[in-house]
Amino acid sequence: MAVGFDIDDTVLFSSPGFWRGKKTYSPDSDDYLKNPAFWEKMNNGWDEFSIPKEVARQLIDMHVRRGDSIYFVTGRSQTKTETVSKTLADNFHIPAANMNPVIFAGAINRNKIR
């Protein structure tokens, strides 16, 4: 069976990285969400400040024990590199056989799909 999970504020409490991005790139607006520099940071290390949610850990553990294939989908914009997949695999103890690369479905990527 294949299962998919949303990342931000679903399996991870990722608000700390988003807060840092807002303070760093656009303190008075949400323009940081359109800034590629923010997404580079968020997708390459700022998830180290994200807190795994315990209920997500329990649910993912159940799927790992069953041998299910695990996918994570996010509304984040894709970047040239990313450490999100490794961070999720490490935080939730997902073996490589069960883990798939994160699917980035952010606004920047939607144009490529059409």
XYZ file of N, CA and C in Angstrom:
342
model
N 0.850 -1.174 0.000
C 0.000 0.000 0.000
C 0.897 1.239 0.000
N 0.455 2.254 -0.682
C 1.153 3.541 -0.675
C 0.331 4.533 0.138
N 1.007 5.288 1.001
C 0.334 6.309 1.809
C 1.067 7.627 1.651
N 0.312 8.712 1.735
C 0.904 10.038 1.601
C 0.530 10.926 2.764
N 1.453 11.783 3.144
C 1.254 12.712 4.251
C 1.678 14.112 3.832
N 0.934 15.098 4.290
C 1.339 16.496 4.167
C 2.435 16.745 5.202
N 3.311 17.700 4.949
C 4.422 17.958 5.862
C 4.119 19.078 6.846
N 3.961 20.292 6.340
C 3.970 21.482 7.196
C 2.747 21.586 8.093
N 3.044 21.570 9.382
C 2.044 21.637 10.448
C 1.043 20.491 10.378
N 1.459 19.387 9.741
C 0.695 18.141 9.761
C 1.546 17.070 10.429
N 2.652 16.649 9.783
C 3.549 15.698 10.448
C 4.667 16.419 11.192
N 4.985 17.626 10.757
C 5.991 18.446 11.440
C 5.364 19.760 11.890
N 5.720 20.190 13.084
C 5.404 21.549 13.508
C 6.529 22.398 12.930
N 6.307 22.917 11.730
C 7.364 23.592 10.976
C 7.301 25.109 11.075
N 6.427 25.615 11.901
C 6.275 27.069 12.024
C 7.568 27.803 12.368
N 8.494 27.216 13.159
C 9.726 27.962 13.459
C 10.503 28.385 12.208
N 10.607 27.518 11.213
C 11.314 27.877 9.980
C 10.587 28.950 9.197
N 9.272 28.851 9.165
C 8.485 29.866 8.462
C 8.563 31.208 9.183
N 8.568 31.182 10.506
C 8.700 32.422 11.289
C 10.053 33.074 11.015
N 11.104 32.244 10.991
C 12.433 32.779 10.703
C 12.473 33.392 9.306
N 11.838 32.727 8.344
C 11.793 33.259 6.986
C 11.074 34.588 6.912
N 9.977 34.702 7.623
C 9.227 35.957 7.637
C 10.077 37.066 8.232
N 10.721 36.793 9.370
C 11.557 37.805 10.025
C 12.751 38.193 9.164
N 13.311 37.228 8.447
C 14.509 37.468 7.647
C 14.203 38.181 6.332
N 13.158 37.757 5.640
C 12.933 38.218 4.275
C 11.817 39.246 4.100
N 10.799 39.233 4.947
C 9.703 40.209 4.780
C 8.919 40.348 6.086
N 9.500 41.038 7.064
C 8.860 41.144 8.380
C 7.448 41.723 8.358
N 7.142 42.545 7.379
C 5.841 43.216 7.363
C 4.834 42.612 6.382
N 5.190 41.471 5.780
C 4.268 40.863 4.809
C 4.569 39.369 4.683
N 3.798 38.709 3.847
C 4.037 37.298 3.554
C 4.787 37.113 2.233
N 5.443 38.163 1.765
C 6.179 38.093 0.501
C 7.302 37.060 0.530
N 7.794 36.727 1.711
C 8.863 35.729 1.811
C 8.440 34.403 1.180
N 7.137 34.115 1.164
C 6.644 32.862 0.587
C 6.845 32.796 -0.927
N 7.113 33.937 -1.553
C 7.375 33.990 -2.996
C 8.861 34.155 -3.293
N 9.672 34.138 -2.252
C 11.103 34.398 -2.386
C 11.872 33.075 -2.499
N 12.519 32.805 -3.642
C 13.279 31.565 -3.798
C 14.365 31.382 -2.734
N 14.942 32.471 -2.236
C 15.978 32.357 -1.197
C 15.404 31.744 0.079
N 14.174 32.105 0.418
C 13.531 31.500 1.593
C 13.360 30.004 1.394
N 12.871 29.601 0.223
C 12.632 28.178 -0.012
C 13.936 27.385 -0.016
N 15.021 27.990 -0.519
C 16.326 27.318 -0.446
C 16.687 27.016 1.002
N 16.489 27.993 1.879
C 16.796 27.801 3.307
C 15.844 26.788 3.940
N 14.561 26.939 3.668
C 13.562 26.071 4.295
C 13.747 24.628 3.869
N 14.065 24.412 2.596
C 14.205 23.053 2.074
C 15.587 22.457 2.299
N 16.510 23.242 2.825
C 17.893 22.780 3.005
C 18.424 23.119 4.390
N 17.695 22.744 5.409
C 18.247 22.869 6.751
C 17.338 23.463 7.801
N 16.457 24.364 7.412
C 15.631 24.984 8.452
C 14.626 24.017 9.059
N 14.408 22.864 8.433
C 13.544 21.859 9.057
C 14.195 21.221 10.276
N 15.465 21.491 10.489
C 16.105 21.025 11.720
C 15.439 21.651 12.941
N 14.742 22.766 12.736
C 14.030 23.437 13.825
C 12.575 22.976 13.921
N 12.144 22.130 13.001
C 10.772 21.616 13.011
C 10.655 20.469 14.010
N 9.497 20.388 14.640
C 9.265 19.376 15.672
C 8.341 18.300 15.106
N 8.799 17.032 15.103
C 7.920 15.956 14.641
C 6.727 15.803 15.590
N 5.557 15.626 15.026
C 4.358 15.439 15.845
C 4.242 13.967 16.238
N 3.958 13.731 17.507
C 3.916 12.368 18.037
C 2.838 11.516 17.365
N 1.678 12.077 17.125
C 0.617 11.300 16.473
C 1.044 10.892 15.059
N 1.783 11.746 14.381
C 2.304 11.403 13.055
C 3.336 10.291 13.172
N 4.184 10.366 14.186
C 5.195 9.326 14.401
C 4.517 7.960 14.576
N 3.466 7.920 15.373
C 2.765 6.656 15.612
C 2.128 6.120 14.333
N 1.514 6.993 13.566
C 0.866 6.575 12.325
C 1.896 6.104 11.295
N 2.988 6.840 11.164
C 4.039 6.455 10.219
C 4.683 5.145 10.656
N 4.918 4.969 11.963
C 5.471 3.703 12.475
C 4.597 2.518 12.072
N 3.281 2.691 12.182
C 2.363 1.617 11.806
C 2.539 1.257 10.326
N 2.652 2.273 9.480
C 2.811 2.012 8.046
C 4.172 1.390 7.738
N 5.207 1.797 8.451
C 6.531 1.184 8.263
C 6.470 -0.294 8.642
N 5.852 -0.605 9.774
C 5.740 -2.007 10.213
C 4.985 -2.855 9.185
N 4.016 -2.258 8.516
C 3.238 -2.981 7.501
C 3.994 -3.097 6.178
N 5.087 -2.364 6.049
C 5.865 -2.399 4.814
C 5.328 -1.491 3.724
N 4.515 -0.518 4.113
C 3.919 0.391 3.137
C 4.955 1.355 2.560
N 4.675 1.836 1.373
C 5.499 2.845 0.716
C 5.005 4.218 1.169
N 5.916 5.049 1.660
C 5.533 6.318 2.278
C 5.960 7.489 1.402
N 5.000 8.373 1.157
C 5.217 9.592 0.385
C 4.875 10.795 1.249
N 5.595 11.875 1.025
C 5.274 13.154 1.650
C 5.047 14.158 0.530
N 3.971 14.919 0.655
C 3.605 15.926 -0.334
C 3.569 17.264 0.380
N 4.096 18.292 -0.274
C 4.114 19.607 0.352
C 3.749 20.691 -0.656
N 3.175 21.738 -0.159
C 2.883 22.910 -0.975
C 4.083 23.819 -1.135
N 5.226 23.406 -0.612
C 6.452 24.200 -0.749
C 6.891 24.249 -2.206
N 7.609 25.299 -2.531
C 8.221 25.402 -3.854
C 9.456 24.515 -3.900
N 9.668 23.861 -5.031
C 10.824 22.998 -5.203
C 12.081 23.834 -5.370
N 13.188 23.317 -4.866
C 14.487 23.962 -5.005
C 15.447 22.984 -5.683
N 16.606 23.490 -6.103
C 17.572 22.635 -6.802
C 18.020 21.467 -5.934
N 18.179 21.721 -4.652
C 18.543 20.672 -3.701
C 17.533 20.702 -2.564
N 17.494 19.616 -1.798
C 16.616 19.586 -0.633
C 17.117 18.543 0.357
N 16.956 18.843 1.631
C 17.286 17.891 2.694
C 16.027 17.457 3.443
N 14.871 17.881 2.961
C 13.605 17.564 3.630
C 13.383 16.057 3.666
N 13.649 15.367 2.562
C 13.437 13.916 2.507
C 14.268 13.203 3.564
N 15.536 13.554 3.679
C 16.407 12.928 4.681
C 15.965 13.284 6.094
N 15.596 14.536 6.309
C 15.139 14.963 7.633
C 13.914 14.160 8.057
N 12.962 13.993 7.155
C 11.757 13.217 7.473
C 12.097 11.753 7.728
N 12.928 11.163 6.874
C 13.317 9.763 7.060
C 14.008 9.574 8.406
N 14.894 10.496 8.769
C 15.607 10.400 10.048
C 14.672 10.615 11.233
N 13.863 11.664 11.177
C 12.983 11.987 12.305
C 11.941 10.910 12.567
N 11.459 10.278 11.501
C 10.398 9.286 11.653
C 10.903 7.854 11.489
N 12.235 7.680 11.425
C 12.861 6.350 11.359
C 12.273 5.511 10.221
N 12.247 6.108 9.048
C 11.689 5.432 7.874
C 12.838 4.801 7.088
N 12.837 3.479 6.937
C 13.887 2.830 6.154
C 13.832 3.258 4.682
N 14.971 3.207 4.030
C 15.060 3.617 2.624
C 14.078 2.847 1.745
N 13.827 1.583 2.076
C 12.915 0.764 1.275
C 11.481 1.292 1.298
N 11.119 2.025 2.343
C 9.756 2.551 2.477
C 9.635 4.011 2.058
N 10.754 4.721 2.048
C 10.754 6.172 1.859
C 10.852 6.544 0.387
N 10.099 7.551 0.000
C 10.154 8.123 -1.347
C 10.535 9.591 -1.233
N 11.156 10.169 -2.258
C 11.495 11.596 -2.199
C 10.235 12.447 -2.030
N 10.386 13.555 -1.340
C 9.277 14.483 -1.128
C 8.763 14.991 -2.470
N 7.455 15.104 -2.578
C 6.811 15.667 -3.766
C 6.505 17.129 -3.470
N 7.165 18.025 -4.194
C 6.974 19.469 -4.015
C 5.911 19.936 -5.003
N 4.830 20.507 -4.486
C 3.711 20.922 -5.335
C 3.415 22.407 -5.176
N 4.435 23.182 -4.864
C 4.251 24.609 -4.631
C 3.874 25.378 -5.876
N 3.533 26.643 -5.680
C 3.050 27.508 -6.765
C 4.026 27.571 -7.932
N 5.308 27.609 -7.652
C 6.304 27.679 -8.727
C 6.227 26.418 -9.586
N 5.971 25.267 -8.958
C 5.938 23.996 -9.668
C 4.647 23.784 -10.445
N 3.575 24.430 -10.066
C 2.283 24.228 -10.732
C 2.352 24.607 -12.207
N 3.164 25.595 -12.538
C 3.300 25.999 -13.939
C 3.940 24.904 -14.777
N 4.812 24.108 -14.183
C 5.479 23.031 -14.901
C 4.515 21.884 -15.190
N 3.525 21.699 -14.332
C 2.591 20.593 -14.476
C 1.635 20.835 -15.636
N 1.245 22.054 -15.851
C 0.268 22.387 -16.897
C 0.827 22.105 -18.219
